[in-house]
Coordinates of C-alpha atoms in Angstrom, one line a residue:
Chain A
S1 CA 109.3 95.0 53.3
Q2 CA 112.9 93.9 52.1
Q3 CA 113.6 91.9 49.5
G4 CA 116.9 90.3 50.6
E5 CA 118.7 89.3 53.1
E6 CA 122.6 89.8 53.9
D7 CA 124.9 88.2 55.9
P8 CA 126.8 88.2 57.7
Q9 CA 125.3 91.3 59.5
A10 CA 129.0 92.7 60.5
L11 CA 132.2 91.9 59.1
S12 CA 135.6 92.8 60.6
I13 CA 138.9 92.0 59.0
Q14 CA 142.7 93.1 58.6
E15 CA 143.9 94.9 56.2
G16 CA 145.0 93.1 52.8
E17 CA 142.9 90.4 53.7
N18 CA 139.4 89.8 51.2
A19 CA 136.2 90.6 52.4
T20 CA 133.2 88.4 51.1
M21 CA 129.3 89.3 51.4
N22 CA 125.9 87.2 50.4
C23 CA 122.8 88.3 49.6
S24 CA 119.7 86.5 48.7
Y25 CA 116.7 87.6 47.3
K26 CA 113.2 86.1 46.9
T27 CA 111.8 87.4 43.5
S28 CA 112.3 87.1 40.0
I29 CA 114.8 90.2 39.0
N30 CA 116.2 92.3 36.3
N31 CA 119.2 93.1 37.8
L32 CA 121.1 93.2 41.4
Q33 CA 123.2 96.3 42.5
W34 CA 125.3 96.8 45.6
Y35 CA 126.0 99.8 47.2
R36 CA 128.0 101.1 50.0
Q37 CA 127.5 103.4 52.5
N38 CA 129.4 105.6 54.8
S39 CA 128.3 106.7 58.1
G40 CA 124.9 107.0 57.4
R41 CA 125.6 109.1 54.4
G42 CA 124.5 108.9 50.9
L43 CA 124.9 105.7 48.8
V44 CA 127.4 105.2 45.9
H45 CA 127.0 102.8 43.2
L46 CA 129.0 100.3 43.4
I47 CA 128.4 97.4 40.5
L48 CA 125.2 96.1 38.7
I49 CA 125.0 92.5 37.7
R50 CA 122.0 91.6 34.8
S51 CA 119.9 88.5 35.5
N52 CA 121.7 87.2 32.7
E53 CA 125.2 87.7 33.7
R54 CA 127.0 85.2 36.1
E55 CA 129.7 87.6 37.3
K56 CA 131.0 90.6 36.9
H57 CA 134.2 92.6 38.0
S58 CA 135.2 96.5 38.8
G59 CA 138.3 97.3 39.8
R60 CA 138.8 95.2 43.4
L61 CA 135.0 93.9 43.6
R62 CA 133.9 91.1 42.0
V63 CA 130.2 90.1 41.7
T64 CA 128.5 86.8 41.8
L65 CA 125.1 86.3 40.3
D66 CA 123.2 82.9 41.0
T67 CA 119.5 83.1 39.8
S68 CA 118.8 79.7 40.5
K69 CA 119.6 80.2 44.2
K70 CA 118.1 83.5 44.0
S71 CA 121.6 85.1 45.7
S72 CA 124.7 86.8 45.2
S73 CA 128.2 87.9 46.6
L74 CA 130.4 90.3 46.4
L75 CA 133.7 90.4 47.2
I76 CA 136.4 93.0 48.0
T77 CA 139.8 91.7 47.6
A78 CA 143.1 93.5 49.0
S79 CA 141.2 95.4 51.5
R80 CA 141.5 98.5 52.9
A81 CA 140.5 100.7 56.0
A82 CA 138.8 102.9 53.5
D83 CA 136.6 99.7 52.6
T84 CA 135.1 100.4 55.9
A85 CA 131.6 101.2 55.4
S86 CA 127.7 99.3 55.4
Y87 CA 127.5 97.3 52.2
F88 CA 123.8 97.2 50.5
C89 CA 122.5 94.6 47.8
A90 CA 119.3 96.2 46.0
T91 CA 117.1 94.1 43.4
D92 CA 115.2 95.7 40.8
A93 CA 112.4 93.4 40.7
R94 CA 110.3 93.0 37.3
R95 CA 107.1 94.7 38.4
G96 CA 108.8 98.0 38.2
N97 CA 112.1 99.5 38.5
K98 CA 111.7 100.4 42.4
L99 CA 115.2 99.0 44.0
V100 CA 114.2 96.9 46.9
F101 CA 117.2 97.1 49.3
G102 CA 118.7 94.1 51.6
A103 CA 119.4 94.4 55.6
G104 CA 123.1 95.6 54.7
T105 CA 126.6 94.1 56.0
I106 CA 128.7 96.6 58.3
L107 CA 132.4 95.8 57.1
R108 CA 135.3 96.9 59.6
V109 CA 138.7 96.7 58.0
K110 CA 141.5 97.2 60.4
S111 CA 144.7 99.1 59.8
Chain B
S1 CA 126.2 110.4 37.0
A2 CA 123.6 112.6 38.1
V3 CA 124.9 115.0 41.1
I4 CA 122.4 115.1 43.6
S5 CA 121.7 118.4 46.4
Q6 CA 119.8 117.2 48.9
K7 CA 118.6 120.1 51.8
P8 CA 118.8 120.3 54.5
S9 CA 121.7 117.7 55.6
R10 CA 120.2 117.6 59.0
D11 CA 117.5 119.0 61.0
I12 CA 116.0 118.7 64.8
C13 CA 112.7 119.4 64.7
Q14 CA 110.1 119.7 67.7
R15 CA 107.2 117.4 67.5
G16 CA 103.9 118.4 65.8
T17 CA 105.8 120.5 63.1
S18 CA 106.5 119.5 59.7
L19 CA 109.7 119.7 57.9
T20 CA 110.4 119.9 53.8
I21 CA 113.3 118.2 52.5
Q22 CA 114.3 119.4 48.9
C23 CA 116.1 117.4 46.2
Q24 CA 117.5 119.0 42.9
V25 CA 119.1 117.1 40.7
D26 CA 122.0 118.5 37.9
S27 CA 120.2 117.3 34.6
Q28 CA 116.5 115.2 34.1
V29 CA 116.0 112.2 35.1
T30 CA 112.9 109.8 34.7
M31 CA 112.6 108.6 38.2
M32 CA 112.6 110.0 41.2
F33 CA 112.5 108.0 44.7
W34 CA 112.3 109.0 48.3
Y35 CA 113.6 106.4 51.1
R36 CA 113.3 106.0 54.6
Q37 CA 116.5 105.0 56.7
Q38 CA 115.7 104.3 60.1
P39 CA 118.5 104.0 63.0
G40 CA 120.7 100.9 62.5
Q41 CA 118.3 99.7 59.6
S42 CA 118.4 99.4 55.6
L43 CA 116.8 101.7 53.3
T44 CA 112.7 101.8 52.9
L45 CA 111.1 102.9 49.9
I46 CA 108.3 105.7 50.6
A47 CA 107.3 106.6 47.3
T48 CA 108.0 107.2 43.6
A49 CA 107.7 111.0 42.8
N50 CA 105.4 111.7 39.4
Q51 CA 106.2 114.3 37.8
G52 CA 103.1 116.8 37.5
S53 CA 100.9 114.2 39.4
E54 CA 100.3 112.5 42.6
A55 CA 103.4 110.3 43.8
T56 CA 102.8 106.4 44.2
Y57 CA 103.1 105.5 47.5
E58 CA 104.4 102.3 49.0
S59 CA 102.4 100.1 51.6
G60 CA 102.6 101.7 54.9
F61 CA 103.0 105.4 53.6
V62 CA 100.3 107.8 52.7
I63 CA 100.1 111.2 51.3
D64 CA 99.0 112.7 54.5
K65 CA 102.0 112.1 56.6
F66 CA 104.8 112.2 53.5
P67 CA 103.5 114.8 51.0
I68 CA 105.5 114.9 48.2
S69 CA 105.7 117.4 45.1
R70 CA 107.7 116.8 41.9
P71 CA 107.0 119.9 39.5
N72 CA 109.8 119.3 36.8
L73 CA 112.4 116.3 35.6
T74 CA 115.2 118.0 37.9
F75 CA 113.3 118.9 41.1
S76 CA 111.0 117.2 44.2
T77 CA 110.4 117.7 47.8
L78 CA 109.6 115.4 50.6
T79 CA 107.5 117.0 53.5
V80 CA 107.6 114.9 56.9
S81 CA 104.3 116.0 58.4
N82 CA 103.0 116.3 62.0
M83 CA 106.4 114.5 63.3
S84 CA 106.6 112.3 66.2
P85 CA 110.1 110.9 67.4
E86 CA 109.3 107.9 65.4
D87 CA 110.0 109.9 62.2
S88 CA 113.6 110.3 63.3
S89 CA 115.7 108.7 60.6
I90 CA 117.6 109.3 57.4
Y91 CA 115.4 110.9 54.2
L92 CA 117.2 110.2 51.0
C93 CA 116.5 111.0 47.3
S94 CA 117.5 108.6 44.7
V95 CA 117.0 109.2 41.1
S96 CA 117.6 106.7 37.8
D97 CA 116.7 107.0 34.0
G98 CA 114.6 103.8 34.2
P99 CA 114.6 100.1 34.6
G100 CA 118.1 98.4 34.4
T101 CA 119.5 101.5 35.2
E102 CA 122.1 102.4 38.0
A103 CA 120.4 104.6 40.8
F104 CA 122.2 107.6 42.4
F105 CA 121.4 108.8 46.2
G106 CA 121.6 112.3 47.5
Q107 CA 123.6 112.6 50.8
G108 CA 120.4 112.3 52.8
T109 CA 118.7 114.1 55.6
R110 CA 119.3 113.2 58.9
L111 CA 116.0 114.1 61.0
T112 CA 115.9 114.3 64.9
V113 CA 112.5 114.8 66.0
V114 CA 112.5 115.9 70.2

């Protein structure tokens, strides 16, 4: 069963705007990862944040993690049409190396 | 980062038949996994492919339906057996070097059962 819930389920914004996606999970984790999927293809790893980290940046991406609330957010700044994709969070639960994926957010960036 | 070649990329199959999906990695990896992604849904883990031994299946998935092989550290196969339309999904191979590391994914196999 899926570990996490993501919101919103779908997000439509204009190019240049920021996009924020949220992820909540249920159990203790080692780390949380964010992935992007274009048009039902393979997933691309975006960023990994460990349970002892609170914030991490990579280019236009900013991820936060609040273990007390069991939640994470992914912020994409200055969005581009090429950012249009589905975004998934995945947790690496302490019971093993298996990734459990959230339901995903479909992001559409309009040019 | 690992480069994963997954074949076939897509297939249309008759119900009752079986399809074997191959996953080849360009380097030795510790962990290999198989996921299913049903239309419009997220990814669900089918099993962990163990080198030289039986795969470890998740709840709801059984070896008779999804036999998996992993003869070495760079190759694995997933077979979808006795297919029905409900098996129409994207099947994805994933690899990682162990706990706390990022996972890499193949491009997926889009299966349609008619």
